Coordinates of C-alpha atoms in Angstrom, one line a residue:
M25 CA 22.1 77.9 144.9
E26 CA 23.3 79.4 148.2
N27 CA 25.9 81.5 146.4
V28 CA 23.3 83.8 144.7
A29 CA 19.9 85.4 145.4
I30 CA 17.2 87.0 143.3
F31 CA 16.6 90.7 143.9
E32 CA 15.1 93.8 142.3
S33 CA 17.8 95.5 140.2
P34 CA 17.2 99.3 139.9
G35 CA 16.0 100.1 136.4
K36 CA 16.3 96.5 135.2
G37 CA 13.7 94.5 137.1
R38 CA 14.7 91.2 138.6
G39 CA 18.3 90.1 138.7
L40 CA 20.8 87.9 140.5
K41 CA 23.2 89.1 143.2
A42 CA 26.1 87.4 145.0
T43 CA 25.6 86.3 148.5
K44 CA 29.3 85.8 149.2
E45 CA 32.7 87.0 147.9
F46 CA 34.0 85.7 144.6
W47 CA 37.4 86.0 143.0
A48 CA 38.4 86.0 139.3
G49 CA 37.8 82.6 137.8
D50 CA 35.5 81.3 140.5
V51 CA 32.5 79.2 139.3
I52 CA 29.5 81.0 140.8
F53 CA 27.0 78.3 139.6
A54 CA 26.7 75.6 136.9
E55 CA 23.4 74.7 135.3
P56 CA 22.2 72.1 132.8
S57 CA 19.7 73.1 130.1
V58 CA 16.0 72.5 130.3
A59 CA 16.4 71.6 126.6
A60 CA 18.8 72.4 123.8
V61 CA 18.9 71.9 120.0
V62 CA 21.5 72.2 117.3
F63 CA 21.1 75.1 114.8
D64 CA 19.4 74.2 111.6
S65 CA 22.4 75.2 109.5
L66 CA 24.7 72.7 111.5
A67 CA 22.2 69.8 111.9
E68 CA 24.4 67.4 109.9
R69 CA 27.7 68.5 111.3
I70 CA 27.2 68.7 115.1
C71 CA 26.2 65.8 117.4
H72 CA 22.7 66.4 118.6
S73 CA 23.6 64.9 122.0
C74 CA 27.0 66.2 123.1
F75 CA 27.2 69.1 120.6
R76 CA 30.7 68.0 119.4
R77 CA 31.8 68.7 115.9
E78 CA 32.8 65.5 114.1
E79 CA 33.8 64.7 110.5
K80 CA 31.5 61.7 110.3
L81 CA 28.2 61.5 112.2
Q82 CA 25.7 58.7 112.3
K83 CA 22.2 59.5 111.2
C84 CA 19.1 58.5 113.2
G85 CA 17.6 55.6 111.3
Q86 CA 14.0 56.6 112.1
C87 CA 13.7 60.4 111.4
K88 CA 16.9 60.7 109.3
F89 CA 17.4 64.2 110.9
A90 CA 19.2 63.8 114.2
H91 CA 23.0 63.0 114.0
Y92 CA 25.2 61.5 116.6
C93 CA 28.9 60.8 117.2
D94 CA 28.2 57.1 117.8
R95 CA 25.8 54.7 119.5
T96 CA 26.8 56.0 122.9
C97 CA 25.7 59.5 122.1
Q98 CA 22.6 58.3 120.4
R99 CA 21.6 56.3 123.5
A100 CA 22.4 59.3 125.7
G101 CA 20.2 61.6 123.6
W102 CA 17.3 59.2 123.1
A103 CA 15.3 60.3 126.1
E104 CA 15.0 63.8 124.6
H105 CA 14.8 62.7 121.0
K106 CA 12.2 59.9 121.3
L107 CA 9.1 62.1 121.1
E108 CA 10.9 64.5 118.7
C109 CA 11.8 61.6 116.4
S110 CA 8.1 60.4 116.1
A111 CA 6.9 64.0 115.6
I112 CA 9.4 64.6 112.8
K113 CA 8.3 61.4 111.0
T114 CA 4.6 62.3 111.3
Y115 CA 5.2 65.9 110.2
G116 CA 7.3 64.9 107.3
K117 CA 10.3 67.1 108.0
A118 CA 12.2 68.7 110.8
P119 CA 10.9 72.2 111.8
N120 CA 13.2 75.1 112.5
E121 CA 15.3 75.3 115.7
N122 CA 12.8 77.5 117.6
I123 CA 10.0 75.1 117.0
R124 CA 12.2 72.1 117.9
L125 CA 13.4 73.8 121.1
G126 CA 9.8 74.9 122.1
A127 CA 8.6 71.3 121.6
R128 CA 11.4 69.9 123.7
I129 CA 10.8 72.4 126.5
L130 CA 7.0 71.5 126.6
W131 CA 7.7 67.8 126.6
R132 CA 10.1 68.4 129.5
L133 CA 7.5 70.4 131.4
D134 CA 4.9 67.6 130.8
K135 CA 7.4 65.1 132.2
D136 CA 9.1 66.9 135.1
G137 CA 6.8 69.8 136.0
S138 CA 7.9 73.5 136.4
M139 CA 10.7 72.9 138.9
M140 CA 13.0 70.4 137.2
S141 CA 15.9 70.4 139.7
D142 CA 16.6 71.3 143.3
T143 CA 18.9 74.1 142.1
Q144 CA 16.3 75.8 139.8
M145 CA 15.5 79.3 141.2
V146 CA 12.5 80.2 139.0
T147 CA 9.9 78.4 137.1
L148 CA 9.5 78.8 133.4
E149 CA 6.2 80.5 134.0
E150 CA 7.9 83.2 136.0
L151 CA 10.4 84.1 133.3
E152 CA 9.7 87.2 131.1
D153 CA 8.5 86.6 127.6
H154 CA 8.2 90.3 126.3
V155 CA 5.7 89.2 123.7
A156 CA 3.8 92.5 124.2
D157 CA 7.0 94.5 123.5
M158 CA 7.8 92.8 120.1
P159 CA 8.0 95.0 117.0
E160 CA 5.3 94.3 114.5
D161 CA 7.6 92.6 111.9
D162 CA 9.1 90.3 114.6
L163 CA 5.6 89.5 115.9
K164 CA 4.6 88.3 112.4
D165 CA 7.5 85.9 112.2
F166 CA 6.8 84.8 115.8
K167 CA 3.2 84.0 114.9
V168 CA 4.4 82.0 111.9
D169 CA 6.5 79.8 114.2
I170 CA 3.5 79.3 116.5
H171 CA 1.3 78.3 113.6
N172 CA 3.9 75.8 112.3
F173 CA 4.4 74.5 115.9
L174 CA 0.7 73.7 116.2
D175 CA 0.9 71.7 113.0
Y176 CA 4.0 69.9 114.3
W177 CA 2.9 69.2 117.9
P178 CA 1.6 65.6 118.1
R179 CA -2.0 65.0 118.9
S180 CA -0.9 62.2 121.2
S181 CA 1.0 64.7 123.4
K182 CA -0.6 66.9 126.1
Q183 CA -2.3 69.9 124.5
H184 CA -1.3 73.3 125.8
T185 CA -3.2 76.6 125.7
I186 CA -2.3 79.1 123.0
D187 CA -1.3 81.5 125.9
D188 CA 1.1 78.9 127.3
T189 CA 2.6 78.3 123.9
F190 CA 3.0 82.0 123.2
H191 CA 4.8 82.3 126.6
I192 CA 7.3 79.5 126.0
F193 CA 8.2 80.8 122.5
G194 CA 8.5 84.4 124.0
V195 CA 10.9 83.0 126.7
I196 CA 13.0 81.3 123.9
N197 CA 13.0 84.5 121.9
C198 CA 14.4 86.7 124.7
N199 CA 16.2 84.2 126.9
G200 CA 17.6 81.5 124.6
F201 CA 21.3 81.1 125.2
T202 CA 23.7 79.9 122.5
V203 CA 25.4 76.6 123.1
S204 CA 29.1 76.3 121.9
D205 CA 31.0 73.3 120.4
Q206 CA 33.4 71.3 122.5
R207 CA 36.2 73.8 122.1
G208 CA 34.0 76.8 122.9
L209 CA 35.0 78.5 119.7
Q210 CA 31.7 78.5 117.8
A211 CA 28.0 78.7 118.6
V212 CA 26.4 75.5 117.4
G213 CA 22.9 75.5 119.0
V214 CA 20.5 77.2 121.4
G215 CA 19.2 76.1 124.8
L216 CA 17.2 77.4 127.8
F217 CA 18.8 77.8 131.2
P218 CA 16.3 79.3 133.7
N219 CA 18.8 80.5 136.4
L220 CA 21.0 82.1 133.7
C221 CA 17.9 84.0 132.4
M222 CA 17.9 86.0 135.6
V223 CA 21.4 87.5 135.0
N224 CA 21.1 91.0 133.5
H225 CA 23.3 92.6 130.8
N226 CA 26.1 95.0 131.3
C227 CA 28.5 96.4 128.7
W228 CA 31.3 95.9 131.3
P229 CA 30.2 92.7 133.0
N230 CA 31.7 91.1 136.1
C231 CA 30.8 87.5 134.9
T232 CA 31.1 85.4 131.8
V233 CA 29.3 82.3 130.6
I234 CA 30.9 79.2 129.1
L235 CA 29.7 75.7 128.2
N236 CA 31.7 73.0 130.0
H237 CA 30.9 69.3 129.9
G238 CA 27.2 69.8 129.0
K239 CA 26.5 72.5 131.5
I240 CA 26.8 76.3 131.4
E241 CA 29.1 77.8 134.0
L242 CA 28.7 81.4 135.3
R243 CA 32.3 82.5 136.2
S244 CA 33.5 85.7 137.8
L245 CA 35.8 87.9 135.8
S246 CA 37.1 89.9 138.7
K247 CA 36.6 90.2 142.5
I248 CA 32.8 90.4 143.4
E249 CA 31.7 91.5 146.8
G250 CA 28.7 89.9 148.5
G251 CA 25.6 91.9 147.5
D252 CA 27.0 92.9 144.1
E253 CA 24.8 92.3 141.1
L254 CA 26.0 89.6 138.7
T255 CA 26.0 90.7 135.1
V256 CA 27.1 89.3 131.7
S257 CA 27.4 90.9 128.2
Y258 CA 24.7 89.7 125.9
V259 CA 26.5 90.8 122.7
D260 CA 30.0 90.4 121.3
F261 CA 31.7 92.6 118.7
L262 CA 33.3 90.0 116.4
N263 CA 33.2 86.3 115.8
M264 CA 34.7 84.1 113.0
T265 CA 31.7 82.8 111.2
E266 CA 31.1 79.3 109.9
E267 CA 30.5 80.7 106.4
R268 CA 33.8 82.5 106.3
Q269 CA 35.7 79.4 107.4
R270 CA 33.9 77.4 104.6
L271 CA 34.7 80.1 101.9
L272 CA 38.4 80.2 103.0
K273 CA 38.6 76.4 102.7
H274 CA 37.0 76.0 99.3
N275 CA 37.7 79.2 97.3
T276 CA 41.4 80.2 97.1
S277 CA 40.7 82.8 94.4
L278 CA 38.2 84.5 96.7
T279 CA 40.8 84.7 99.6
A280 CA 43.2 86.6 97.3
H281 CA 40.4 88.9 96.3
V282 CA 39.5 89.5 100.0
V283 CA 43.1 90.4 100.8
K284 CA 43.2 93.0 98.0
I285 CA 39.9 94.6 99.0
S286 CA 40.8 94.6 102.7
K287 CA 44.2 96.3 102.1
D288 CA 42.5 98.9 99.9
C289 CA 39.9 99.6 102.6
L290 CA 42.6 99.8 105.4
E291 CA 44.6 102.3 103.4
K292 CA 41.5 104.6 103.5
T293 CA 40.2 103.8 107.0
E294 CA 43.3 103.5 109.2
P295 CA 44.1 107.3 108.9
V296 CA 40.5 108.2 109.7
L297 CA 38.9 105.6 112.1
A298 CA 39.9 105.0 115.7
D299 CA 41.7 101.7 116.5
T300 CA 38.6 100.7 118.5
H301 CA 36.1 101.3 115.7
I302 CA 34.0 98.2 115.1
Y303 CA 34.6 98.1 111.3
Q304 CA 38.3 98.7 111.7
L305 CA 38.5 95.7 114.1
R306 CA 36.5 93.5 111.8
M307 CA 38.8 94.5 108.9
W308 CA 41.9 93.6 110.8
S309 CA 40.4 90.4 112.0
T310 CA 39.2 89.3 108.5
L311 CA 42.5 90.3 106.8
S312 CA 44.7 88.6 109.4
E313 CA 42.6 85.4 109.2
V314 CA 42.8 85.3 105.4
Q315 CA 46.5 86.2 105.3
A316 CA 47.3 83.4 107.8
Y317 CA 45.3 81.0 105.6
L318 CA 47.4 82.0 102.6
Q319 CA 50.6 81.7 104.8
L320 CA 51.4 85.4 104.6
F321 CA 52.3 85.2 108.3
D322 CA 54.2 88.5 108.7
D323 CA 51.3 90.5 107.4
A324 CA 48.8 88.4 109.4
A325 CA 50.8 88.9 112.6
D326 CA 50.8 92.7 112.2
N327 CA 47.1 92.9 111.6
S328 CA 46.2 90.4 114.4
R329 CA 48.4 92.5 116.8
K330 CA 46.4 95.7 115.9
M331 CA 43.2 93.7 116.5
V332 CA 44.3 92.6 120.0
E333 CA 45.4 96.1 120.9
G334 CA 42.0 97.4 119.9
Y335 CA 40.2 94.7 121.9
M336 CA 42.3 95.6 125.0
K337 CA 40.8 99.1 125.0
L338 CA 37.2 97.8 124.6
Y339 CA 37.0 94.6 126.6
H340 CA 37.2 93.7 130.3
P341 CA 40.8 92.5 130.9
N342 CA 39.4 89.0 131.5
N343 CA 36.9 88.9 128.6
A344 CA 36.8 85.6 126.8
A345 CA 36.7 87.3 123.4
L346 CA 40.0 89.1 124.2
G347 CA 41.5 85.8 125.2
M348 CA 40.4 84.1 122.0
A349 CA 41.8 87.1 120.0
A350 CA 45.1 86.9 121.8
M351 CA 45.3 83.1 121.2
R352 CA 44.8 83.6 117.5
S353 CA 47.3 86.4 117.4
G354 CA 49.8 84.3 119.4
V355 CA 49.6 81.5 116.9
T356 CA 50.0 83.9 114.0
H357 CA 53.1 85.5 115.5
W358 CA 54.4 82.0 116.3
Q359 CA 53.9 81.0 112.6
A360 CA 55.6 84.2 111.5
G361 CA 58.7 83.3 113.6
E362 CA 58.1 86.2 116.1
I363 CA 58.5 83.8 119.0
E364 CA 58.8 86.4 121.7
V365 CA 55.6 88.2 120.8
G366 CA 53.9 84.9 120.1
H367 CA 54.7 83.5 123.5
G368 CA 53.5 86.7 125.2
M369 CA 50.2 86.5 123.4
V370 CA 49.7 82.8 124.2
C371 CA 50.5 83.5 127.9
R372 CA 48.0 86.4 127.9
A373 CA 45.4 84.2 126.3
Y374 CA 46.1 81.4 128.8
A375 CA 45.8 83.7 131.8
I376 CA 42.4 85.0 130.5
L377 CA 41.0 81.6 129.7
M378 CA 42.0 80.2 133.0
V379 CA 39.6 82.7 134.5
T380 CA 36.8 82.5 131.9
H381 CA 37.0 78.7 131.1
G382 CA 38.9 77.1 133.9
P383 CA 41.8 74.7 133.8
M384 CA 39.8 71.6 132.8
H385 CA 38.2 73.1 129.7
P386 CA 39.5 71.6 126.4
I387 CA 40.6 74.9 124.9
T388 CA 42.5 75.8 128.1
K389 CA 44.3 72.5 128.0
D390 CA 45.2 73.2 124.3
L391 CA 46.6 76.6 125.4
E392 CA 48.6 75.1 128.2
A393 CA 50.3 72.7 125.7
M394 CA 50.9 75.7 123.3
R395 CA 52.3 77.8 126.2
M396 CA 54.8 75.1 127.1
Q397 CA 55.8 74.7 123.5
T398 CA 56.4 78.4 122.9
E399 CA 58.2 78.7 126.2
M400 CA 60.6 75.9 125.1
E401 CA 61.2 77.5 121.7
L402 CA 61.7 80.9 123.3
R403 CA 64.5 79.5 125.5
M404 CA 66.1 78.0 122.4
F405 CA 65.7 81.3 120.5
K406 CA 67.5 83.2 123.3
Q407 CA 70.4 80.8 123.5
N408 CA 71.0 80.7 119.7
E409 CA 68.8 82.8 117.5
Y410 CA 70.5 81.8 114.2
V411 CA 70.1 78.0 114.9
Y412 CA 66.5 78.6 115.9
H413 CA 65.6 80.4 112.7
S414 CA 67.6 78.0 110.5
M415 CA 65.9 75.0 111.9
R416 CA 62.5 76.6 111.8
E417 CA 62.8 77.6 108.1
A418 CA 64.0 74.1 107.2
A419 CA 61.1 72.6 109.0
L420 CA 58.4 74.9 107.5
K421 CA 59.5 74.0 104.0
N422 CA 58.5 70.4 104.7
K423 CA 55.8 69.4 107.1
P424 CA 54.0 71.1 110.0
M425 CA 55.7 71.4 113.4
T426 CA 54.3 69.1 116.1
I427 CA 54.1 69.9 119.8
M428 CA 56.9 68.0 121.5
Q429 CA 57.6 67.1 125.1
E430 CA 60.0 69.3 127.1
P431 CA 63.6 68.3 126.3
R432 CA 65.9 67.1 129.1
N433 CA 68.6 69.5 127.8
M434 CA 69.2 72.1 125.1
E435 CA 71.1 69.7 122.9
E436 CA 68.2 67.4 122.8
G437 CA 65.9 70.3 122.2
N438 CA 67.9 71.5 119.2
K439 CA 67.8 68.0 117.8
N440 CA 64.1 67.3 118.2
L441 CA 62.3 70.6 118.4
F442 CA 61.2 70.6 114.7
H443 CA 60.6 66.9 114.4
R444 CA 58.8 66.1 111.1
R445 CA 55.8 63.8 110.9
K446 CA 56.6 60.7 108.8

């Protein structure tokens, strides 16, 4: 960890600062988790080893709780799951995610000690737990987790003091970091990353954090001088929730109802609220999402554009949330036939995610393919707008467009651009 150093940050306590110069997109450090678990609500839909989302997962034959992509993932996750598997069988059920994570951390401590790798900068004992600062209601829930943990913890495992247990659960409460799926689009679990715990919050951060191939990466959003404090944003304004995706997929009547309510709300709020107001942004996001699902692409494109314009006034130019919003808007404009705006949005998203996620991340690779496709279509559009729209409309009445390879010439492009799946 020669790139960073621990220091006392004025008004914040300990933090991390850069010891050398970084440019936008540089990986400052990468770190594996001490332990990580899948959220309770996604336990049957996310692999407990690689955190990928898969349609069909194989269930652990012993505890019946853990799920895996295949035998390879099950073998890879067995070292962490072995003690957990036995504990779940003895306890009779899987406890909540905080208890499962706390247990995995303590088993890891018992096995490897406080310093678990050569790059770890602080021990878990040195991390803040802020238990003394908890509000009374939160403290009650916290103590319930501790009580249930003590029932769950195997008698055959090393027994820890109540103070040590309180500390670990306090660290999880204030330092647990969400783990995303393979595309980086949704939080699917929670883990503990000791070095990342030292990075302080800033509403206008100079770094972002992403999960890439099982490790978190702290990446610079802009130029950072040696000696500058490294900061990230702990909160985000808007995310597409798993629940909303599920409702859109299974309840068509609800989506139409959402469109009506959202339009009624926007008629009243747009003349009053600023285009950066959190509720205005959420309304545009929700409405554009539902309209796109209903294939009302023109309206969806208009609302997604307003969302992106609001984000651009709120977020750092290289913020990942802005990149995701631009990607969504680019796809929506593309679907609406507004290829010029769509290509511009996709290019903006690609430029941002090259910084925040890097060229090897799966979602960046997806965007690269999308950028090449929209660029090819844009050239065709500029050469013959009528032919472009005629072929596009004919294709959309049948089956979805597929991303094709770059044509050798425009004639070949005209012939194959909207190839239909058999």
